[in-house]
Coordinates of C-alpha atoms and ligand atoms in Angstrom, one line a residue:
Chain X
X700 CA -92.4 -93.9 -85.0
X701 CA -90.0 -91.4 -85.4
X702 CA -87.5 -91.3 -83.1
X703 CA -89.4 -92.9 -80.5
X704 CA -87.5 -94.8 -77.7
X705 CA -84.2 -94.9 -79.8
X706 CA -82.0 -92.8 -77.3
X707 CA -82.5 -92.6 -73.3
X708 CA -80.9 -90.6 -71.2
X709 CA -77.8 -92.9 -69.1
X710 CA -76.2 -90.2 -66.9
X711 CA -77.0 -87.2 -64.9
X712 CA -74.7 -84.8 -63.7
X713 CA -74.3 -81.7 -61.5
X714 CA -72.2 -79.6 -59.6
X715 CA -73.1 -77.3 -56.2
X716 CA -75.6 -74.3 -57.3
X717 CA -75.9 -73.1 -53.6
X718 CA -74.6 -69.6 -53.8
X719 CA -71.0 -69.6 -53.6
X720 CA -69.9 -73.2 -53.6
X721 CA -69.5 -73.7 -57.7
X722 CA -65.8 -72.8 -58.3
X723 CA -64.2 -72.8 -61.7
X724 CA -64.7 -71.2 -65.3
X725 CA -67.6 -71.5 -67.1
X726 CA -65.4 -74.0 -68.8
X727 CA -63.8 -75.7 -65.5
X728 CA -68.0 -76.2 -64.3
X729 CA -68.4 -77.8 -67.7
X730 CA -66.3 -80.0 -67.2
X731 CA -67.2 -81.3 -63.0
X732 CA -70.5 -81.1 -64.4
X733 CA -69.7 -83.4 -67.1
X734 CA -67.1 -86.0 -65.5
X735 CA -70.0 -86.7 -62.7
X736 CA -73.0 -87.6 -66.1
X737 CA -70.2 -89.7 -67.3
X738 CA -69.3 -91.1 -63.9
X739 CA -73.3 -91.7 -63.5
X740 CA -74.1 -93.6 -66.8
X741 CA -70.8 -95.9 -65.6
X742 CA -69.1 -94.9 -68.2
X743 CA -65.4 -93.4 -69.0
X744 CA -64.6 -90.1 -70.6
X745 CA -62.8 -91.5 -73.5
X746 CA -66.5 -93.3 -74.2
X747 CA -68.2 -90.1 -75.5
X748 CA -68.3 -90.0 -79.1
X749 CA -71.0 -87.2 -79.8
X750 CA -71.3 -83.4 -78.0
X751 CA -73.5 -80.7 -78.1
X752 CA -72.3 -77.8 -75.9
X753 CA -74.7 -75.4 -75.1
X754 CA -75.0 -72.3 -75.5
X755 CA -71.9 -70.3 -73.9
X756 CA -69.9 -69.9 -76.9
X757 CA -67.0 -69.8 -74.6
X758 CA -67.0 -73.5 -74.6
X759 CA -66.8 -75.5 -78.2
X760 CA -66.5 -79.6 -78.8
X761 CA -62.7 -79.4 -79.1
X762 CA -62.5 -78.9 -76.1
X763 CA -63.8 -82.2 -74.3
X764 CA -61.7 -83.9 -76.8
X765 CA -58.5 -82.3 -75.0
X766 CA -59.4 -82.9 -71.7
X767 CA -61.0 -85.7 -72.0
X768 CA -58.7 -87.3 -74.7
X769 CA -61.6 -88.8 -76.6
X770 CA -59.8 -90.7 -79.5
X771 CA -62.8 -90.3 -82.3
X772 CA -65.3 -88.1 -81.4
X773 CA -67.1 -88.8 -84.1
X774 CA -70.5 -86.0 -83.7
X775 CA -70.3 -82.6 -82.8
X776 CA -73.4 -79.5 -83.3
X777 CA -74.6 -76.9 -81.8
X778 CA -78.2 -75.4 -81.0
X779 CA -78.6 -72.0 -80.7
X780 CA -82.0 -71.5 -79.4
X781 CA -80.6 -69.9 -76.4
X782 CA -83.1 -71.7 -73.1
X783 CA -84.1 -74.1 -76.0
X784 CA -81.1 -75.4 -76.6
X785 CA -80.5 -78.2 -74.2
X786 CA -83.9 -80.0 -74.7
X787 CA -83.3 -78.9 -78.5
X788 CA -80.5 -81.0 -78.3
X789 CA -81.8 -84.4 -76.9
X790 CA -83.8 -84.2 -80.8
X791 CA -80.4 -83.6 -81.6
X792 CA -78.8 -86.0 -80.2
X793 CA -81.3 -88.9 -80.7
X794 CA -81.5 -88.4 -84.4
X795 CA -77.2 -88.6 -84.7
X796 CA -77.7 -92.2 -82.8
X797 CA -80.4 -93.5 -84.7
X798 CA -78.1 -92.5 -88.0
X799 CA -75.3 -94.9 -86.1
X800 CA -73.5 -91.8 -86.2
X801 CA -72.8 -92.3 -82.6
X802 CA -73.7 -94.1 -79.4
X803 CA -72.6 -91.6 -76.1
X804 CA -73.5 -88.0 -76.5
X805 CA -72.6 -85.4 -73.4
X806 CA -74.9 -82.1 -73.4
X807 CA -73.0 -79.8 -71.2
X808 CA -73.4 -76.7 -69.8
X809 CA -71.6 -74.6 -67.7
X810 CA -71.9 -70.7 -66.4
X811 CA -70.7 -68.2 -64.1
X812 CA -73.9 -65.9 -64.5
X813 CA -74.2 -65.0 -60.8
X814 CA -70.4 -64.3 -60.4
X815 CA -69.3 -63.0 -63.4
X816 CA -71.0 -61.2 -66.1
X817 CA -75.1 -61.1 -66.3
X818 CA -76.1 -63.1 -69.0
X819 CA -79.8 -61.1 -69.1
X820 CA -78.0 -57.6 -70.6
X821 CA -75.2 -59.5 -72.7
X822 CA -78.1 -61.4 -74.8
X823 CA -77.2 -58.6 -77.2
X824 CA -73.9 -60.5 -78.3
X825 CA -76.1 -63.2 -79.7
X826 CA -76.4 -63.3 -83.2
X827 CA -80.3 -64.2 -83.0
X828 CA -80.5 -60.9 -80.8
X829 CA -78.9 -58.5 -83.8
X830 CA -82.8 -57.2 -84.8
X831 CA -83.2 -56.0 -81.3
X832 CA -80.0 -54.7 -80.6
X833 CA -80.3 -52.4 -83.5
X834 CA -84.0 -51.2 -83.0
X835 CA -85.1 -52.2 -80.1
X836 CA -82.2 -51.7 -77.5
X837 CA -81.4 -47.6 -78.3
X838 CA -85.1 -47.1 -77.3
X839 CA -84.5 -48.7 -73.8
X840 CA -85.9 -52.3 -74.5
X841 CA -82.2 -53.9 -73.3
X842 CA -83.2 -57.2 -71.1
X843 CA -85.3 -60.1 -71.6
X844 CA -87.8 -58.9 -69.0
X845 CA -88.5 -56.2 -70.8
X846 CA -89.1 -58.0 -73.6
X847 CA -91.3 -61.2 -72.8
X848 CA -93.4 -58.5 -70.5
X849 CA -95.6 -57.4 -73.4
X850 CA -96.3 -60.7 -73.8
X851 CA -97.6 -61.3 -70.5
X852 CA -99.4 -58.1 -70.4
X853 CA -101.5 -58.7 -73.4
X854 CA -102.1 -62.1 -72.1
X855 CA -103.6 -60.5 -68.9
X856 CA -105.4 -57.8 -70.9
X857 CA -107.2 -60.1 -73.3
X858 CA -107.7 -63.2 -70.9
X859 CA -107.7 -61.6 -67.4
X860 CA -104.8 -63.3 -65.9
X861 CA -103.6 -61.6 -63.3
X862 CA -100.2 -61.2 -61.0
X863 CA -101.8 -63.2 -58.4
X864 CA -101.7 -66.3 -60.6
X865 CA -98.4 -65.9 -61.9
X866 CA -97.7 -65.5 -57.9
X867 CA -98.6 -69.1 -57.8
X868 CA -95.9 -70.4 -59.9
X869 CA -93.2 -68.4 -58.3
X870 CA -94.4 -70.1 -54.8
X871 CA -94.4 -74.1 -55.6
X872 CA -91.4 -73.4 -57.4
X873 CA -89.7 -72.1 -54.1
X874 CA -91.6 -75.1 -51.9
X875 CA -89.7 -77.9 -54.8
X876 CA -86.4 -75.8 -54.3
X877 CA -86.4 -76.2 -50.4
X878 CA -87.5 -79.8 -51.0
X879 CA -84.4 -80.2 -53.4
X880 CA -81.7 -79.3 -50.9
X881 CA -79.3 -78.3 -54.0
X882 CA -80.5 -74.8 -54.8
X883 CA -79.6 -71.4 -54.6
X884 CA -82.8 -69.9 -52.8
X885 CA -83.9 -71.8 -49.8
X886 CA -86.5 -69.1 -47.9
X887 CA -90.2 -69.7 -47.9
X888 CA -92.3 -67.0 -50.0
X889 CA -96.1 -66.6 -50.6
X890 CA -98.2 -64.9 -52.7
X891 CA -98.3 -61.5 -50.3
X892 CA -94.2 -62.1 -50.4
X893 CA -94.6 -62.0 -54.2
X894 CA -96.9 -58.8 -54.6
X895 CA -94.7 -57.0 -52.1
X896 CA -91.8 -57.7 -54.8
X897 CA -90.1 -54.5 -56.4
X898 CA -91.6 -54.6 -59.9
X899 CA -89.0 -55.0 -62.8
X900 CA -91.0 -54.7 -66.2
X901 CA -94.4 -54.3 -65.3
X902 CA -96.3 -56.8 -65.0
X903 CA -93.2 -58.6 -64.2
X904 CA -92.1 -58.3 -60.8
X905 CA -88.6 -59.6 -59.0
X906 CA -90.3 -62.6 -57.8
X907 CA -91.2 -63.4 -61.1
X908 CA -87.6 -63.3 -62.7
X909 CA -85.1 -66.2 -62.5
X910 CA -82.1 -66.5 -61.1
X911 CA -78.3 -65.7 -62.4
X912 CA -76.0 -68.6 -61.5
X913 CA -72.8 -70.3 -61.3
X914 CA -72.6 -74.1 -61.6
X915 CA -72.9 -76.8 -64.5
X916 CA -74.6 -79.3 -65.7
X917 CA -74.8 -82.2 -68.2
X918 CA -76.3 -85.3 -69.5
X919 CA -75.4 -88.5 -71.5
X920 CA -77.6 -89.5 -74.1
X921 CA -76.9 -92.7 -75.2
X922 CA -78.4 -95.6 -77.7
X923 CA -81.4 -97.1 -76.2
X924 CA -80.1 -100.8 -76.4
X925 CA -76.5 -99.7 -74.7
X926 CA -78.4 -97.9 -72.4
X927 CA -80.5 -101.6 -71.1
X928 CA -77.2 -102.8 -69.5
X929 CA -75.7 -99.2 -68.1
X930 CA -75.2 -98.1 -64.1
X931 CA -78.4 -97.0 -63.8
X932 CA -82.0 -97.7 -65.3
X933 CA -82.5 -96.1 -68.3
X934 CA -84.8 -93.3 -69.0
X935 CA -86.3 -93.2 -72.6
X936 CA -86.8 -90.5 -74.6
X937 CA -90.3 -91.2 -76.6
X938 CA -91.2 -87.8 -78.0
X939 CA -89.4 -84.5 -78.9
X940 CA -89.8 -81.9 -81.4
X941 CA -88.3 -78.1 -81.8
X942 CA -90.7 -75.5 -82.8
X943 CA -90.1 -71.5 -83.8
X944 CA -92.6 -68.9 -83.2
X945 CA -93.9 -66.4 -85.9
X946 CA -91.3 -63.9 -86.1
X947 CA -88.7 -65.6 -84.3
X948 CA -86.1 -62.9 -84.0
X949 CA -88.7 -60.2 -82.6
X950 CA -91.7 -60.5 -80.4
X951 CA -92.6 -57.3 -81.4
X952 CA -93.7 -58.2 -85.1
X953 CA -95.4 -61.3 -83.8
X954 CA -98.6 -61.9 -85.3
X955 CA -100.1 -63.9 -81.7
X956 CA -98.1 -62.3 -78.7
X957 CA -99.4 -65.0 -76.6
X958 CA -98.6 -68.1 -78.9
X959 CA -95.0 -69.9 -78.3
X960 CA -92.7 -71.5 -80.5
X961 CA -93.6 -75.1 -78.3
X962 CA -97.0 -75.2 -79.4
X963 CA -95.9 -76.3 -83.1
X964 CA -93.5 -78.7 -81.4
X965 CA -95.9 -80.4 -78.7
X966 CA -98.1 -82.2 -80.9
X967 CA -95.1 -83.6 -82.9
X968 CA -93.6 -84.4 -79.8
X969 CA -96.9 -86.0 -78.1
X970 CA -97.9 -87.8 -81.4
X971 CA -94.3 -89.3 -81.4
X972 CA -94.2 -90.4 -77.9
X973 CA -97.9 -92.0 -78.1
X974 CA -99.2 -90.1 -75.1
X975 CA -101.2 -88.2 -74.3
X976 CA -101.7 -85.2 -71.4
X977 CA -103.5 -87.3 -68.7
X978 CA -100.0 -89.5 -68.8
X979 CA -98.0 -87.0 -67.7
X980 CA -97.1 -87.4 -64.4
X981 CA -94.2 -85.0 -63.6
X982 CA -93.0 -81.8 -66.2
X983 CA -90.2 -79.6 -65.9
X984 CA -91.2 -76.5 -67.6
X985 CA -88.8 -73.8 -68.7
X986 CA -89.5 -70.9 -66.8
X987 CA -87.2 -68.2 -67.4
X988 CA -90.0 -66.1 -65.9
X989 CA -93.4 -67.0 -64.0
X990 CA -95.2 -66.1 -67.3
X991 CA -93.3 -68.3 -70.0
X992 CA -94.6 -71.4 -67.7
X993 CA -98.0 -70.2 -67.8
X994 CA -98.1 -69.4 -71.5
X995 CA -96.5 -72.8 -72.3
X996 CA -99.1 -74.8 -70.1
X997 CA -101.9 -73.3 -72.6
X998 CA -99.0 -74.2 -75.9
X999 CA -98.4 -77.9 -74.8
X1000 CA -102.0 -78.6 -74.5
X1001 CA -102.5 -78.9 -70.8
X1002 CA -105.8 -76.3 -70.7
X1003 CA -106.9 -73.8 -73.2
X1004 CA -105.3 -70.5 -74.7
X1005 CA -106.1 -68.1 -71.9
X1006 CA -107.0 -70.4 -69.0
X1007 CA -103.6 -70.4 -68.3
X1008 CA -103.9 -68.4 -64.9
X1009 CA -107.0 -70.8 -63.7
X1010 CA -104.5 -74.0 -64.1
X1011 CA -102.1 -72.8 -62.1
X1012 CA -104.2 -71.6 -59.1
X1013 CA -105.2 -73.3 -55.4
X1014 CA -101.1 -74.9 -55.6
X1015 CA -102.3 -77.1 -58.9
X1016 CA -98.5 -77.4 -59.8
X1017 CA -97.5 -78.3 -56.5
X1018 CA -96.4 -81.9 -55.4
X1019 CA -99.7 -83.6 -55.2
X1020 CA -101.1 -80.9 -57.2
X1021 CA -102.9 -81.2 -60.7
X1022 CA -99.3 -81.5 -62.6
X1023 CA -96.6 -81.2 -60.6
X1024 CA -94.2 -78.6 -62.0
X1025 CA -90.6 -78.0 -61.6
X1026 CA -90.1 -80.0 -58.6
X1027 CA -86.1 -79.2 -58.7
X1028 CA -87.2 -75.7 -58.0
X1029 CA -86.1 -74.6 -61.7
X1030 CA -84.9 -71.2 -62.9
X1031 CA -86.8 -69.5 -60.6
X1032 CA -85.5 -70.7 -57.7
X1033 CA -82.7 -73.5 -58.0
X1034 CA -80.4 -72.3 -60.6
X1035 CA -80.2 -71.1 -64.4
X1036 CA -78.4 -73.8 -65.8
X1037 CA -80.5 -72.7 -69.1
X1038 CA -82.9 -75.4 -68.4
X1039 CA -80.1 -78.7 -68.3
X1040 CA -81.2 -78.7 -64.5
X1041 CA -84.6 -79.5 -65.9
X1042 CA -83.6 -82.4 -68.0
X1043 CA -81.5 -83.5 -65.0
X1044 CA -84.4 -83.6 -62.7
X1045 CA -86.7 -85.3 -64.9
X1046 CA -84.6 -88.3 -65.2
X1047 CA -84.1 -88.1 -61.4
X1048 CA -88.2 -88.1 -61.2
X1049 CA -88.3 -91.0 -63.5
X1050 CA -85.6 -93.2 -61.5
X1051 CA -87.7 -92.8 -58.7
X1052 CA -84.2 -90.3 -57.1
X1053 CA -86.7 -87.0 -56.3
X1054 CA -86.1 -87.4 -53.2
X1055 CA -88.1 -85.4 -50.4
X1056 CA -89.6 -84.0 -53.9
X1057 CA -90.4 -87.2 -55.6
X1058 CA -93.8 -87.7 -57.7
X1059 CA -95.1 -90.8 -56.4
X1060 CA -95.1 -93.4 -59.1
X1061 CA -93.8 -91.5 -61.8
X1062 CA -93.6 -93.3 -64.9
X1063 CA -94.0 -90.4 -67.8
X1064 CA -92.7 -87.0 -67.8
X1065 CA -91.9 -84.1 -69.9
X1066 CA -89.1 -81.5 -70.1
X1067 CA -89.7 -78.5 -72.1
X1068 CA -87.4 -75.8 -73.5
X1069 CA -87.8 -71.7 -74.4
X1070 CA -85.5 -69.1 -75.5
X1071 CA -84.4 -66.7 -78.2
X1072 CA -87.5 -64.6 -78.3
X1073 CA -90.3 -67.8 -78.3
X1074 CA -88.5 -70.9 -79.6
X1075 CA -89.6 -74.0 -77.8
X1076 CA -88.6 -77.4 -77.3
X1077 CA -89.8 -80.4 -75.5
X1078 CA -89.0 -84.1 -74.3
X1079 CA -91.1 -86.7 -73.2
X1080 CA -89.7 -89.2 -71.4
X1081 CA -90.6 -92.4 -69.6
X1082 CA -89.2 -94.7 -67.4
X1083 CA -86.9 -97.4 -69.6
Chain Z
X1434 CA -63.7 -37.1 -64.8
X1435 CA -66.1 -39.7 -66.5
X1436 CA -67.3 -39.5 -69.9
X1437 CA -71.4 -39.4 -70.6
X1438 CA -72.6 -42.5 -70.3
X1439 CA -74.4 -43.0 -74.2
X1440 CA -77.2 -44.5 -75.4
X1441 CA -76.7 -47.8 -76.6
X1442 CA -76.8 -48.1 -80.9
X1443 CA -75.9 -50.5 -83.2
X1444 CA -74.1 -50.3 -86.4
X1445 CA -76.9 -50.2 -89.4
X1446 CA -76.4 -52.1 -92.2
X1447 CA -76.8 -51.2 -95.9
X1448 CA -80.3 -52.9 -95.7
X1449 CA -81.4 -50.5 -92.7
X1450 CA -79.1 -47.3 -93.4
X1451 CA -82.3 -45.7 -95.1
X1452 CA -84.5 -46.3 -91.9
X1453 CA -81.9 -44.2 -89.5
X1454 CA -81.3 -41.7 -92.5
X1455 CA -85.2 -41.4 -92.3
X1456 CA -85.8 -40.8 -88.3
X1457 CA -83.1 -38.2 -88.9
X1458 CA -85.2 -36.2 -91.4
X1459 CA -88.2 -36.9 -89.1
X1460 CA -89.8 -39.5 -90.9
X1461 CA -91.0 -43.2 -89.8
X1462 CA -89.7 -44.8 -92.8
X1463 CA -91.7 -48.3 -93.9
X1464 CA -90.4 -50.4 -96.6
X1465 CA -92.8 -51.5 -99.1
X1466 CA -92.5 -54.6 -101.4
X1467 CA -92.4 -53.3 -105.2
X1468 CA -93.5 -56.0 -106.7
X1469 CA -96.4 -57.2 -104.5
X1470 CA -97.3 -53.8 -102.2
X1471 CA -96.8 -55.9 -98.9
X1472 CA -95.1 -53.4 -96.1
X1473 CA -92.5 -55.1 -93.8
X1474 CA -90.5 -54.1 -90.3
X1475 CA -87.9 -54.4 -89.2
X1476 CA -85.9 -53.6 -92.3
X1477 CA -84.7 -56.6 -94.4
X1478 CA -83.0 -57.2 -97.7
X1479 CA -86.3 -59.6 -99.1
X1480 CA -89.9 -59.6 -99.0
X1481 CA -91.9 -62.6 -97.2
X1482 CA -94.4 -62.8 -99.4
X1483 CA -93.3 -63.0 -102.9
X1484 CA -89.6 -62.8 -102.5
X1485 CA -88.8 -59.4 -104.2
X1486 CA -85.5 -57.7 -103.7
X1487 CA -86.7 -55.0 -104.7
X1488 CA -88.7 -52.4 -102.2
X1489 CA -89.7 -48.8 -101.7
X1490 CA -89.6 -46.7 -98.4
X1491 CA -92.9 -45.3 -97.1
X1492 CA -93.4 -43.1 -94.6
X1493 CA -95.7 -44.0 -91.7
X1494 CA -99.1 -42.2 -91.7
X1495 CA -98.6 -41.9 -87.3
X1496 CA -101.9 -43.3 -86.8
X1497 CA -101.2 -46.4 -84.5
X1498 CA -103.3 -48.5 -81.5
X1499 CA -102.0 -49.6 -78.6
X1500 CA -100.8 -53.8 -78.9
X1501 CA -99.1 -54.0 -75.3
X1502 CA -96.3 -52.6 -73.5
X1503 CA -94.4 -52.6 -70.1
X1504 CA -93.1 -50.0 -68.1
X1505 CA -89.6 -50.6 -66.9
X1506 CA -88.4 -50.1 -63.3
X1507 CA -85.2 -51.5 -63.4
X1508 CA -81.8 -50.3 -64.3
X1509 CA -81.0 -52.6 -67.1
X1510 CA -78.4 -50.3 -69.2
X1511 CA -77.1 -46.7 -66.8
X1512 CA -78.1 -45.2 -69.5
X1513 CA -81.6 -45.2 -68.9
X1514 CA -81.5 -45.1 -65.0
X1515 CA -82.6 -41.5 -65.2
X1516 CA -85.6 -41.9 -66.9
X1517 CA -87.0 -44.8 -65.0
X1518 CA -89.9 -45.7 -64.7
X1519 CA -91.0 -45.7 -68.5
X1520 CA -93.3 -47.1 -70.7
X1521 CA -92.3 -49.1 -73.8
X1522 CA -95.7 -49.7 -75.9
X1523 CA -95.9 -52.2 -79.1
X1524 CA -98.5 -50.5 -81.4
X1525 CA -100.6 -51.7 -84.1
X1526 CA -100.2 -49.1 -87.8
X1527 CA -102.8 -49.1 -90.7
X1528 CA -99.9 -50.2 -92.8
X1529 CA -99.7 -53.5 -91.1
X1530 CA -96.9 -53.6 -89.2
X1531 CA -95.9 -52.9 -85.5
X1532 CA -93.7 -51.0 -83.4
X1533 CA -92.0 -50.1 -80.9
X1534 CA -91.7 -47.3 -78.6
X1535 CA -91.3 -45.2 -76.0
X1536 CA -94.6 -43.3 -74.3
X1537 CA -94.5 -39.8 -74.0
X1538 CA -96.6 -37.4 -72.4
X1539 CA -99.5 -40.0 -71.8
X1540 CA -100.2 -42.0 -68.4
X1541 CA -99.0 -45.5 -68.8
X1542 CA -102.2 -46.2 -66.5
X1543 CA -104.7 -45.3 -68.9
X1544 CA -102.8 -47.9 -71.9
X1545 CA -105.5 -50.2 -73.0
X1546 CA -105.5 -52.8 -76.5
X1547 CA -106.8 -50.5 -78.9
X1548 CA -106.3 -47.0 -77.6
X1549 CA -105.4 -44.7 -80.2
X1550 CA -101.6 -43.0 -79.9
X1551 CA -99.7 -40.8 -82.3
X1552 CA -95.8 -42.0 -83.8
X1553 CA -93.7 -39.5 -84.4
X1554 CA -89.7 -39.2 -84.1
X1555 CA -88.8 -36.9 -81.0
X1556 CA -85.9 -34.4 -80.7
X1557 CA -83.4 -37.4 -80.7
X1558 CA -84.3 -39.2 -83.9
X1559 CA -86.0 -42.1 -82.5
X1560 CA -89.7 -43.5 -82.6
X1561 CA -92.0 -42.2 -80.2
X1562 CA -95.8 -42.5 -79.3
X1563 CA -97.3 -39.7 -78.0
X1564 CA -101.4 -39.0 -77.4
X1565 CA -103.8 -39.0 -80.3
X1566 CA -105.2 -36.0 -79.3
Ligands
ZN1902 ZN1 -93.6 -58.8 -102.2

């Protein structure tokens, strides 16, 4: 139904986000990123005819036809749902296949965030940011921190949730970023570690916030039956959906502070994929900040509004954990490749290529995106 | 020597020209649908509910009630670095909208959902919450 099982995901790519090592442009990153999916799926640059960059601006579909001479590339879009965009996409890119518009689409991404200029106080550049700019920035609310913590304060105000909980995430997000060996923070924290944190946005502390980072990242999405016979097993893509939040542009005016954009999409995207939450084995939730994991855990489904902080507690998203969460180490603590990394490691979960941070037996996973204020997107995905 | 480092604005647009023109005059300035009554914030060229062009400006009666807030710690724009920390609050209005704003003169420890503030424009021009009193 839908687009169920029509695309999968062929190739995975990545270049170096330990601190320092990722050299080039945001375009130049792009591109290693990209050149290693398309080495991965077995395939040759000339063979993508779809793209969907994401997100920089700086980077646009001409230019993979110039360096990669594609003859007929033959889909291009973008998705501007800033951390939303790269799962936004795979909907994206799933629905131009099954048109037969194409068969081989790259997502890309590439960013120098930690080397060049901080993407968290240029946001204002964005077009979907021009409401906040012009009220909301000349009374001091600049950053995304300071935006999304109202949300996470009236969240703890109505349902008790407290730092300690959003503590949690931060820590078995660090554990799966030591496990991953490819990350930019390798130290061991706990919850004290966390507390003792400078705060940034009360109640959003240092430990809560994600990283800025150089490196790329990409994906090929490619048609389900091409995908059967490609260099590595196939992942497929069963269920996706994008939702918006109630007042998209401005948390401020939202009706339900505490209600994402992903909890319109998860039901589509459950519904399409014929699971349901006991058959998820292994998700890689966006989490541009502890809180946006915890909120979404209550949008997707996975316990009720407001029980949130009681999921994640006693190291429930830990490996061998209730749900194992962000085993890559995510935002928080591997890099802020706008949540490609996630998609990345989700196919690397469902391969059975975790590694040291490998799911046992994972079969059925989900990657969800967040960004712009509250939009959502999500991917369910299961071994092909 | 350095110039002042300023407060960062945005250009207004002829749909939200009458909201700055209002904080200068002192007024919290609301728009109001004309053909259905509905109030709306942030400025915008079209009502929600019944798609009317057409719209009057109201000014806010100040009562408002605490939503949330945060209170920043961090230097996100030098501009503000001298007044950290401070308290950003989202408040509630009769009218049926929400803002934004700075606290002033009330400990950001005593903020609770539906404590009772005061909105006013302070010496600058912009929105502020203040006690109720
Ligand atoms: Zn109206």
């Amino acid at each position: 139904m839908g687009l169920r099982d029509v695309a999968a995901i062929s190739g995975i790519g990545e270049t170096s986000y330990r601190r320092g090592e990722a050299q080039g442009s945001s375009l130049s990153l792009t591109l290693q990123a990209s050149l290693a999916a398309i080495a991965d799926a077995g395939l040759y640059p000339r063979d993508i005819d779809g793209v969907i960059p994401i997100a920089s601006g700086a980077v646009v579909a001409e230019d993979f036809i110039t360096n990669f001479g594609i003859p007929d590339l033959r889909f291009s879009a973008t998705t501007p749902m800033g951390g939303a965009s790269p799962v936004a996409a795979i909907q994206c890119a799933a629905a131009a296949i099954a048109a037969g518009i194409c068969r081989h689409v790259l997502l890309p991404i590439g960013r120098t965030g930690y080397s060049g200029a901080r993407i968290s106080t240029r946001v204002h550049q964005m077009p979907q940011f021009r409401v906040v700019g012009e009220f909301e920035m000349p009374l001091g609310g600049i950053a995304p921190a300071q935006l999304y913590a109202p949300m996470a304060r009236r969240h703890m105000e109505l349902y008790g949730t407290t730092s300690r909980q959003l503590a949690e995430i931060a820590v078995s997000t660090r554990n799966h970023a030591i496990l991953n060996g490819n990350a930019a923070m390798t130290k061991p924290i706990t919850i004290d570690d966390h507390q003792d944190s400078r705060m940034i946005s009360d109640p959003l502390r240092l430990l809560d916030c994600s990283l800025e980072s150089d490196g790329g990242a990409a994906v090929v999405i490619s048609a389900a039956d091409a995908a059967r016979d490609m260099r590595r097993p196939r992942v497929l893509i069963s269920g996706m959906a994008e939702g918006h939040p109630d007042s998209p542009s401005v948390i401020t005016q939202r009706p339900e502070l505490t209600r994402l954009g992903i909890a319109k999409a998860a039901p589509r995207a459950f519904a399409m994929a014929g699971v349901t939450h006991a058959d998820i084995d292994v998700a890689e939730i966006y989490d541009c900040f502890t809180y946006i994991v915890l909120c979404q855990l209550e949008d997707l489904g996975f316990c009720a509004k407001g029980e949130g902080g009681a999921f994640v507690e006693g190291g429930a998203l830990g490996l061998g954990g209730r749900l194992p969460v962000n085993t890559h180490g995510g935002l928080l603590s591997q890099a802020h490749m706008a949540g490609m990394n996630h998609i990345v490691e989700l196919v690397r979960q469902l391969r059975g290529d975790g590694g040291a941070a490998q799911v046992a037996g994972a079969e059925i996973g989900l990657v969800t995106g967040y960004g712009d204020m509250g939009d959502g997107s999500i991917a369910i995905m299961r071994r092909g | 020597m350095s110039a002042a480092i300023e407060r960062p604005r945005a250009e207004p647009s002829p749909d939200t020209q009458p909201y700055w023109d209002g904080l200068a005059r002192g007024e919290i300035l609301l728009q109001r649908c004309a053909e259905c009554g509905k109030f709306r914030h942030y400025p915008r060229p079209m009502c929600d509910g019944c798609f009317s062009f057409t719209h009057t400006w109201v000014a806010a009666s100040g009562a408002a009630t605490v939503h949330s807030w945060t209170v920043t710690h961090h230097p996100f724009h030098p501009f503000f670095r001298a007044k950290l920390p401070y308290a950003l609050v989202t408040a509630d209005l009769p009218e049926g909208v929400r803002v934004l704003a700075p606290l002033d003169g009330v400990d950001p420890a005593t903020l609770r959902i539906g404590l009772k503030l005061r909105l006013g424009v302070d010496a600058e021009g912009l929105p502020v919450l203040r006690g109720a009193e």
